[in-house]
Amino acid sequence: MKKLKINKAYFATYFSIAVIICLMLIFTVMEKSFINASNINNLLSDTAPLMIMAAGMTPVILLGSIDLSIGAMCSVSNVLVVSLIMKFKDTIYADWFIMLVTFLTTLLFSVVGGIILGSIHAKLKVPSFIASLAFMSIWNSAALLISSSPISIPKKLWGTIEWYKISIGPLGYPLIIAFLIMIGYYVILTRTPLGRGIYAIGANERAARMSGISVDRIKIAVFAVNGFCAALGAIFLMAKAKSCAPTVGDSFTLMVISAVVLGGTALIGGSGNILNTIMGVFVVSIIKNGMNIVSINVYWQKIVFGLVVLIAIAINTDRSSRSFIVK
Amino acid sequence: MKKRRLMAVMLAGTMVVGLLTACTDSSKVSSTSTESTSDSSKTEGTDTGAEIADFKIDASQIPQEKLDTTLYVACSIRGLENPYIATIADGMDMFCEYLDSIGQKYEKQVLDSGGSNDVEIDNMKQFAAKAGGNAIAYADPNESAIAPSLAEAMAESGGYLGTAWNKPDDVGPQDYDPNWVIHTSADNVANGKATAKALFDSMGGKGKIFVIEGMLGNTASNSRVEGLEEALAEYPDIEVAHQDTGNWATNEALTLVETWLNDTPDVGGVWCANDNMATGALQALDAKGLKGKVGVTGIDANPDIVEGVKDGSVIATVSSNGYLQGGYTLAVCYAVWTGLITTEELPENYRTFLTPAIMITKDTVDDYVTEYVDSIPEYDFSDIWYCKADK
Amino acid sequence: MSRKNILFSAENITKSFHGTQALKGVNLEVHEGEVIGLVGENGAGKSTLMKIIIGVQPQTSGEMHLRGQAFQPHDPLEANAQGIGMVYQEQSLITTLSVGQNIFFGHEKDFMRMGVVNWKKMYAEAEKVLSEIGCGDINPRKRVIDLNFATRQMVEIAKVVNVTKEASADGKCLILLDEPTSVLNETEVKRLFQEIRKLTAKGHSVIFVSHRLDEVLEISDRIYVYKDGENAGNMDVADATEAVLYERMVGRETNTEYYHLDKQVIPEKEVVLEAKDLGCRGKFKHVDVRLHKGEILGFCGVVGSGKEEICSVFCGDEKPDFGELFIKGRKVQYSSPYQALNDGIIMIPMERMIEGVVRGLSVEDNIALSNAGKLSKGGMVSRKRVSEQALEWIRKLRIKTSGKEELVIQLSGGNQQKVVFARVLASEADIVILNHPTRGVDVGAKEEIYKLIRDMVAGGKSVILLGDTLDECIGLSNRVLVMRDGLITGELDASVDAKPSQVSIISMMV
Amino acid sequence: MGEKNQAALSIREEFAAKVKADNRREKLMKWAPVGVLAALILVFCILKGSSFLSLSNLSAILNQWSLPLLVALGLTFVIMIGSIDLSIDGTVGMVGSLTAIFVANSKNTANLGIIGLLLAVLCSVVIGFLVGVIHVKFKIPSFMVSFAFMNICIGIGMLSYSGKPATIRDPLMMAIPKASFLGIPVITWIALAVLALCFYIQEYTPFGRHVYAVGTDETIPKAVGINVNRIKIKVFTLAGFCYGVAGIVGALRLGQGQIAIGTDQMFPAQAAVVIGGTALTGGKGGVMNTVVGTLIMTVLINGLTMMGVNPNIKTGIQGVIILIAVIFTIKHGATVISK
């Protein structure tokens, strides 16, 4: 009995690992350079922004909510941080100081943005799907208003983003930060009253409220942290591309949510965990990376991606409880 | 300074039209190039320049070991929905045929960014990692800002990259020696201006126009609009009735023109930043029975727009000649990879330069069709500098 | 009575879920024109058997016969077609549709003409069906969401009657009623029973499942008692009394000291909760309440008298429109139960399955829900303390579970309730509002709960009690407040030797 | 005692008044989307006057309305059963691309005419069916299935013309977008026909009723013996049909088949459906709500475009209006649960 339960709890994780191993085997057989050091290095470092945003999205989905504005929030933060850096272009401040000020301002902005969205969702009872959809439009506009065109960071300020290249062994700095955030979230979700509240709200909001859990506050906090993660992802993207673009986050929204769900976190909330999200993120990145490495015809890439996602989620979905309603 | 340069380009553009009509016999399309000068034109005329200009790939000089190494060839593009972009991939295929002919072992692939900066960088990194130094690539950076990152991705593994269209002003191929070999561009400002002027002339120099921009914040779109604005300055009687972005998309342009036609039914012309949007504008005009009466211009030379030029509903479009861009950029990179040429030998104006564009108007359309539509042009890729507009 | 033809029989039905046996081989025989009462504790297997009969889930082994022929429905529709219909414990009406559409839900084809549903005809038919069961006053065009629960229940019965009526043209039909009276008031129950008698007079049969033994005794011809998934008795109603049934169900005699009166304590002077002229628009008004430390304060009143709403205000779930609330002498204004809990007030909600437990979480996590903060050190919840606490309460309340990690959803209904109690008790709140604490709880568990309540008070807590029955309210409380139409109409002392009579309270309630 | 009776009476009256007020509010809420639409029209009339109300602009609005309406109609049913469909961008684009290569066109020699259109719609119907089947049979959330199919369909669409979109040459097909009947564009008539079909399905077939039931509480129809899975599959198939017609309309309007026909259709459609008053939780709303919702979005975009509002702000304004519309039309209160 006990064994059965453990199996169930980590069902998604086991299958995700299986999916990842299968994918890696297939790609390696097709093109052995898939497994070479520099590609694995790429795979690991390029995953960082997606990983961070997925970390932020996981508790949102655990709540049973959804945040479609994450991509747009990423865009607006991305543009904001670079335009702030540009303000310092002709000053004499040290790189680290510029970095600190601009990053903190951007992160603060995103947290405030998250709080506004969270408050509208929690206090005014607007479904998160539609509230965040509206905010998607608003942030998109904001990003374009801050800068309608991409800005490159001038060469003399490249010092502000050199940290992105630092790596310890095969793990790049960004991925280490992403993992740290993941660990942080793991601790929060499993070990703190906040985390238990998140699961309880996701599984039964009414009961959670009646149990004396501060539902609104937790929701707002989760959305705030989600905004933070989006901004951090945006800063990574900025460092990676040495520039910003007002549409940079667009493609992330669905990708992030898919990665979380692919990991096995249920969209209706209340079940799933952060480890699964890591797996989900790797499934998505490996598919994308692998398809390029084995040079699948571009016209076919989307089709293959769709099919592999479908197969992965089909393997990964916990269907053990028959009565479960899937929406 | 910039203005003057543009004027020169414009002049050259109009000359080309004339030239094109004059000489159509040659199977080589040497005469269809738009002459222009580049930023670095000052160095022109030096001895090295002349020597370099005559450089040709001599297959016999390529070491056998290089020929036997698998060379990874790629073009990194924004997505294959757009006919122009598809011709770049075709250009790569044509270059690969050349590689076949000289016995080079290779593998080719298309990297599709789907319009995302991040994906494009990731793709390039992955491609470079896989090739481990034996790589040449053409990249059309999604935004100018990411060109250095693409170059950096290539530099890390030692491959060779040529970019087109977009790069930041303060960074160039020299910053990533030797891996960022060249950067080329069709002259967006000139093209935007040329089509605008053709449109205004067709309207008799006065009247109202609609302006449909490309994606907000896109360099190509901004430069083309810049060209348009320059043309507007020269034609004071032209009034812009409406201006908005169509996001490069046909349906959005359709919606825009449909809406605008209601309060400005007396519009004289529609200027579009690319042909996809021109298709939409045409469709909206057609629905109101104004097709052929209200002139439309675009850029890219999509098949349907070229046809439109033929039947008179489109005033002008410009072909940036993706075959040439894709194929020759790779050819230059190939020459560097084989070691036949080194980046140090290349003066600045051989690292960053303009590629020839082909203006298509009613007068030139037939030649264009015979040359590029009914047959695929043939290129001699050993003559790597053929793609240089000022050669 | 049982000399009539056998309509339906089930022999040796077993059913196992996830390795646990819900039914260990039960038998049931229904004759034509008979009302069968089916009683048993929570988890005895009543509902499981109902679901098997109606075809929602198949049995693991055993056979069923209908009119002498083997009967094995694959879905409820098939059961319906053969004359078996069921009214569910959970409300099974679609609230966004109208009454008529609900009654004929799944049978719209009968009203199709040229691919279009003839609504007019359907509503006319619905009116007929409703008046047949004596509910002609319900407008079939009304949306279900606009009806109260009692009316909904009648609609539900109308729906089942309609379904089975069709099949009964040639034979007799069988209607399963699973806890149909739980949301009905007394007059409505009466009406329901009339309806049942009308049905049986026509030769149809009914299986009636309920926790209320008095009702079962009133309506049934024959009673089956199940215990732990096995037959524990089968008797004619003439041979049955509440005591007999109770004994069969729990296997022991009723404790004479049912309410543990010996443990009733005299409250202290200290007022822990005071309401002054509290009011909620359209719900209650002019409510003045004082709750002393160590007191059990009972609220009596019919459904809709406002007692539920007062509790919602006390525990912070609703905001009052007028008046003031003082907790331990401090004026408060709550906007969420979270704030109330901080002041030591918590409620055990009535709908425990919906509001009380998070069924997707484990037993230990549920128990720790209301006091996670207290179990944490430096912001981290100690897993050890959570599981220690869970084990303690599992032992104390005798919660039947395979382990503290078991998900609550896998427990039986009664045990889920116990988990709620464990959570509330573990929360260390000192003012506990008990909203129908014994609703849906079997007799054995009831007694345990009474004992718990006594222990709580003895431990210095104060309790506001909304009793499931009047008897319970009187028996447990130190003081009883009677409510009617949103007003307090009486206050009665209920100390050990001066318990008021039910009659005196009822006179103030209605 | 007398005084207390008085008070009791007033409680009852209060309660009755409250219920009445709630009912009135709810009824008012039902009409709120219509109010928003009216307000928008009024604002644009005042600001832009005759040109906004001109016949040609009204016809343009109808024309622009057709495609979002078709897409949103299909989505309405999906949302009513509480599911979600992300495949829109892909299916619409795919059908648009396929339409152009099935009828007489500049790319190949196929000339299937009307049959080509049917074939194209069939493709999306099959996709919808597959989404539904995989969703219910494998118990995969519709979010993920439709996300996968969005990618697959975009792939198929792109593959079908390989970078060089086909221009429609069929004279009939070329005439349709220009034609109008009774002053209303034929394309709008097509959309209205599908609207009528959807309304009929919703109101007059058992299936329509069952859709509401599945959205409200799946266990109920299950208990009555209705095959919930089949209903869901039917809903996705119907949605596929609507997207298919939308794809054809898009292709005809453009005169060309390209994947961009479907681009960015999905999120506005979701917004339109919800603004119209269909609840994301399922079971509430309907086709007519969607009509209003899509009209709000179309009029808004049309008006903003006519006023020449800075395109950068345009999407932001849309977002704010979505937010306002939803905040005013949903139930608040402590006990409401919104996810």
Tab-separated table of C-alpha atoms in Angstrom, chain B residues 87-273:
chain	number	residue	atom	x	y	z
B	87	THR	CA	14.128	32.282	-51.434
B	88	ILE	CA	16.989	32.639	-48.966
B	89	ALA	CA	16.682	28.959	-48.161
B	90	ASP	CA	16.610	28.314	-51.894
B	91	GLY	CA	19.788	30.344	-52.159
B	92	MET	CA	21.406	28.045	-49.654
B	93	ASP	CA	20.309	25.039	-51.693
B	94	MET	CA	21.838	26.562	-54.789
B	95	PHE	CA	25.103	27.141	-52.984
B	96	CYS	CA	25.019	23.558	-51.776
B	97	GLU	CA	24.761	22.407	-55.381
B	98	TYR	CA	27.954	24.307	-55.950
B	99	LEU	CA	29.541	22.492	-53.002
B	100	ASP	CA	28.473	19.225	-54.615
B	101	SER	CA	30.142	20.260	-57.805
B	102	ILE	CA	33.484	20.802	-56.102
B	103	GLY	CA	33.214	17.665	-54.006
B	104	GLN	CA	32.775	19.256	-50.618
B	105	LYS	CA	31.186	17.045	-47.977
B	106	TYR	CA	28.454	18.918	-46.172
B	107	GLU	CA	25.206	18.837	-44.282
B	108	LYS	CA	22.685	21.640	-44.561
B	109	GLN	CA	19.797	22.808	-42.455
B	110	VAL	CA	17.397	25.671	-42.012
B	111	LEU	CA	17.148	27.259	-38.580
B	112	ASP	CA	13.734	28.784	-38.026
B	113	SER	CA	13.425	31.319	-35.250
B	114	GLY	CA	9.707	31.825	-35.659
B	115	GLY	CA	10.257	35.510	-35.057
B	116	SER	CA	11.812	35.090	-31.628
B	117	ASN	CA	15.173	36.570	-30.717
B	118	ASP	CA	15.767	34.056	-28.033
B	119	VAL	CA	15.059	31.091	-30.257
B	120	GLU	CA	17.314	32.416	-32.951
B	121	ILE	CA	20.250	32.704	-30.553
B	122	ASP	CA	19.560	29.258	-29.131
B	123	ASN	CA	19.340	27.794	-32.606
B	124	MET	CA	22.638	29.310	-33.621
B	125	LYS	CA	24.347	28.093	-30.459
B	126	GLN	CA	23.033	24.606	-30.969
B	127	PHE	CA	24.049	24.559	-34.580
B	128	ALA	CA	27.529	25.831	-33.756
B	129	ALA	CA	27.921	23.331	-30.958
B	130	LYS	CA	26.969	20.486	-33.206
B	131	ALA	CA	29.335	21.527	-35.977
B	132	GLY	CA	32.234	22.154	-33.639
B	133	GLY	CA	33.971	24.723	-35.822
B	134	ASN	CA	33.149	23.286	-39.203
B	135	ALA	CA	30.210	25.546	-39.729
B	136	ILE	CA	29.176	28.300	-42.068
B	137	ALA	CA	25.930	30.098	-41.670
B	138	TYR	CA	23.799	32.834	-43.071
B	139	ALA	CA	21.705	34.630	-40.500
B	140	ASP	CA	18.965	37.169	-40.853
B	141	PRO	CA	18.954	38.461	-37.273
B	142	ASN	CA	15.412	38.872	-36.087
B	143	GLU	CA	16.324	42.224	-34.576
B	144	SER	CA	19.485	44.162	-35.162
B	145	ALA	CA	20.264	43.907	-31.482
B	146	ILE	CA	20.890	40.188	-31.521
B	147	ALA	CA	23.415	40.077	-34.345
B	148	PRO	CA	26.377	40.254	-31.911
B	149	SER	CA	24.942	37.428	-29.867
B	150	LEU	CA	24.641	35.297	-32.975
B	151	ALA	CA	28.226	36.076	-33.850
B	152	GLU	CA	29.286	35.284	-30.328
B	153	ALA	CA	27.511	31.931	-30.496
B	154	MET	CA	29.470	31.149	-33.651
B	155	ALA	CA	32.727	32.510	-32.220
B	156	GLU	CA	32.526	30.179	-29.256
B	157	SER	CA	32.819	27.124	-31.454
B	158	GLY	CA	34.834	28.602	-34.270
B	159	GLY	CA	32.401	28.574	-37.165
B	160	TYR	CA	31.861	31.353	-39.704
B	161	LEU	CA	28.839	33.561	-39.913
B	162	GLY	CA	27.515	36.064	-42.357
B	163	THR	CA	24.583	38.231	-41.366
B	164	ALA	CA	22.104	40.211	-43.387
B	165	TRP	CA	19.768	43.140	-42.887
B	166	ASN	CA	20.037	43.889	-39.188
B	167	LYS	CA	22.931	44.742	-36.899
B	168	PRO	CA	23.589	47.445	-34.326
B	169	ASP	CA	25.479	50.477	-35.555
B	170	ASP	CA	28.293	50.264	-33.042
B	171	VAL	CA	29.119	46.607	-33.529
B	172	GLY	CA	30.304	44.959	-36.689
B	173	PRO	CA	32.027	41.895	-38.098
B	174	GLN	CA	35.410	43.226	-36.970
B	175	ASP	CA	34.367	42.798	-33.378
B	176	TYR	CA	34.159	39.056	-33.780
B	177	ASP	CA	37.177	38.364	-35.942
B	178	PRO	CA	37.355	36.032	-37.705
B	179	ASN	CA	34.048	34.310	-37.062
B	180	TRP	CA	31.680	37.088	-38.064
B	181	VAL	CA	32.798	37.298	-41.649
B	182	ILE	CA	30.463	39.751	-43.291
B	183	HIS	CA	27.332	41.739	-42.821
B	184	THR	CA	25.262	42.656	-45.829
B	185	SER	CA	22.067	44.498	-46.344
B	186	ALA	CA	19.809	45.663	-49.063
B	187	ASP	CA	19.320	49.348	-48.640
B	188	ASN	CA	16.020	49.575	-46.829
B	189	VAL	CA	15.917	53.336	-46.807
B	190	ALA	CA	16.590	53.479	-50.496
B	191	ASN	CA	14.040	50.796	-51.262
B	192	GLY	CA	11.395	52.487	-49.165
B	193	LYS	CA	12.082	55.747	-50.872
B	194	ALA	CA	12.192	54.293	-54.364
B	195	THR	CA	8.827	52.599	-54.044
B	196	ALA	CA	7.350	55.709	-52.442
B	197	LYS	CA	8.539	57.897	-55.276
B	198	ALA	CA	7.247	55.484	-57.867
B	199	LEU	CA	3.888	55.607	-56.108
B	200	PHE	CA	3.825	59.402	-55.876
B	201	ASP	CA	4.770	59.753	-59.511
B	202	SER	CA	1.938	57.451	-60.469
B	203	MET	CA	-0.423	59.730	-58.527
B	204	GLY	CA	0.849	62.747	-60.343
B	205	GLY	CA	2.653	64.030	-57.303
B	206	LYS	CA	-0.387	64.862	-55.251
B	207	GLY	CA	-3.160	63.213	-53.279
B	208	LYS	CA	-3.744	61.171	-50.146
B	209	ILE	CA	-1.981	57.982	-49.270
B	210	PHE	CA	-2.248	55.235	-46.670
B	211	VAL	CA	0.908	54.004	-45.019
B	212	ILE	CA	1.162	50.491	-43.615
B	213	GLU	CA	4.261	49.902	-41.548
B	214	GLY	CA	5.833	46.596	-40.698
B	215	MET	CA	6.195	45.223	-37.237
B	216	LEU	CA	6.655	47.952	-34.686
B	217	GLY	CA	10.237	48.287	-33.705
B	218	ASN	CA	11.602	46.280	-36.577
B	219	THR	CA	14.708	47.800	-38.157
B	220	ALA	CA	13.752	46.985	-41.712
B	221	SER	CA	10.336	48.518	-41.220
B	222	ASN	CA	11.696	51.624	-39.572
B	223	SER	CA	14.258	52.184	-42.314
B	224	ARG	CA	11.740	51.681	-45.062
B	225	VAL	CA	9.429	54.187	-43.423
B	226	GLU	CA	12.400	56.515	-43.128
B	227	GLY	CA	12.818	56.219	-46.869
B	228	LEU	CA	9.155	56.970	-47.319
B	229	GLU	CA	9.441	60.068	-45.184
B	230	GLU	CA	12.340	61.295	-47.266
B	231	ALA	CA	10.240	60.864	-50.360
B	232	LEU	CA	7.355	62.687	-48.706
B	233	ALA	CA	9.639	65.600	-48.034
B	234	GLU	CA	10.261	65.827	-51.746
B	235	TYR	CA	6.578	65.660	-52.626
B	236	PRO	CA	4.853	68.314	-50.500
B	237	ASP	CA	1.447	67.712	-52.089
B	238	ILE	CA	1.232	64.161	-50.905
B	239	GLU	CA	-0.751	63.851	-47.712
B	240	VAL	CA	-0.650	60.836	-45.402
B	241	ALA	CA	-4.279	60.150	-44.514
B	242	HIS	CA	-3.612	57.177	-42.264
B	243	GLN	CA	-0.588	55.390	-40.926
B	244	ASP	CA	-0.506	52.260	-38.773
B	245	THR	CA	1.266	48.969	-38.376
B	246	GLY	CA	0.171	45.886	-40.230
B	247	ASN	CA	2.690	43.707	-38.413
B	248	TRP	CA	3.953	42.389	-41.758
B	249	ALA	CA	0.658	40.480	-41.980
B	250	THR	CA	-1.727	40.335	-44.901
B	251	ASN	CA	-4.916	40.149	-42.896
B	252	GLU	CA	-4.028	43.059	-40.654
B	253	ALA	CA	-3.277	45.226	-43.651
B	254	LEU	CA	-6.586	44.159	-45.149
B	255	THR	CA	-8.457	45.248	-42.030
B	256	LEU	CA	-6.633	48.552	-41.886
B	257	VAL	CA	-7.314	49.528	-45.475
B	258	GLU	CA	-10.897	48.366	-45.243
B	259	THR	CA	-11.452	50.647	-42.266
B	260	TRP	CA	-9.569	53.602	-43.675
B	261	LEU	CA	-11.366	53.502	-46.995
B	262	ASN	CA	-14.535	54.475	-45.179
B	263	ASP	CA	-13.446	57.923	-44.193
B	264	THR	CA	-10.979	58.402	-47.022
B	265	PRO	CA	-12.560	56.931	-50.124
B	266	ASP	CA	-10.577	59.361	-52.293
B	267	VAL	CA	-7.226	57.844	-51.435
B	268	GLY	CA	-4.666	57.935	-54.198
B	269	GLY	CA	-2.251	55.217	-53.184
B	270	VAL	CA	-1.196	52.735	-50.544
B	271	TRP	CA	2.417	52.365	-49.488
B	272	CYS	CA	3.219	49.112	-47.741
B	273	ALA	CA	6.441	48.162	-46.011
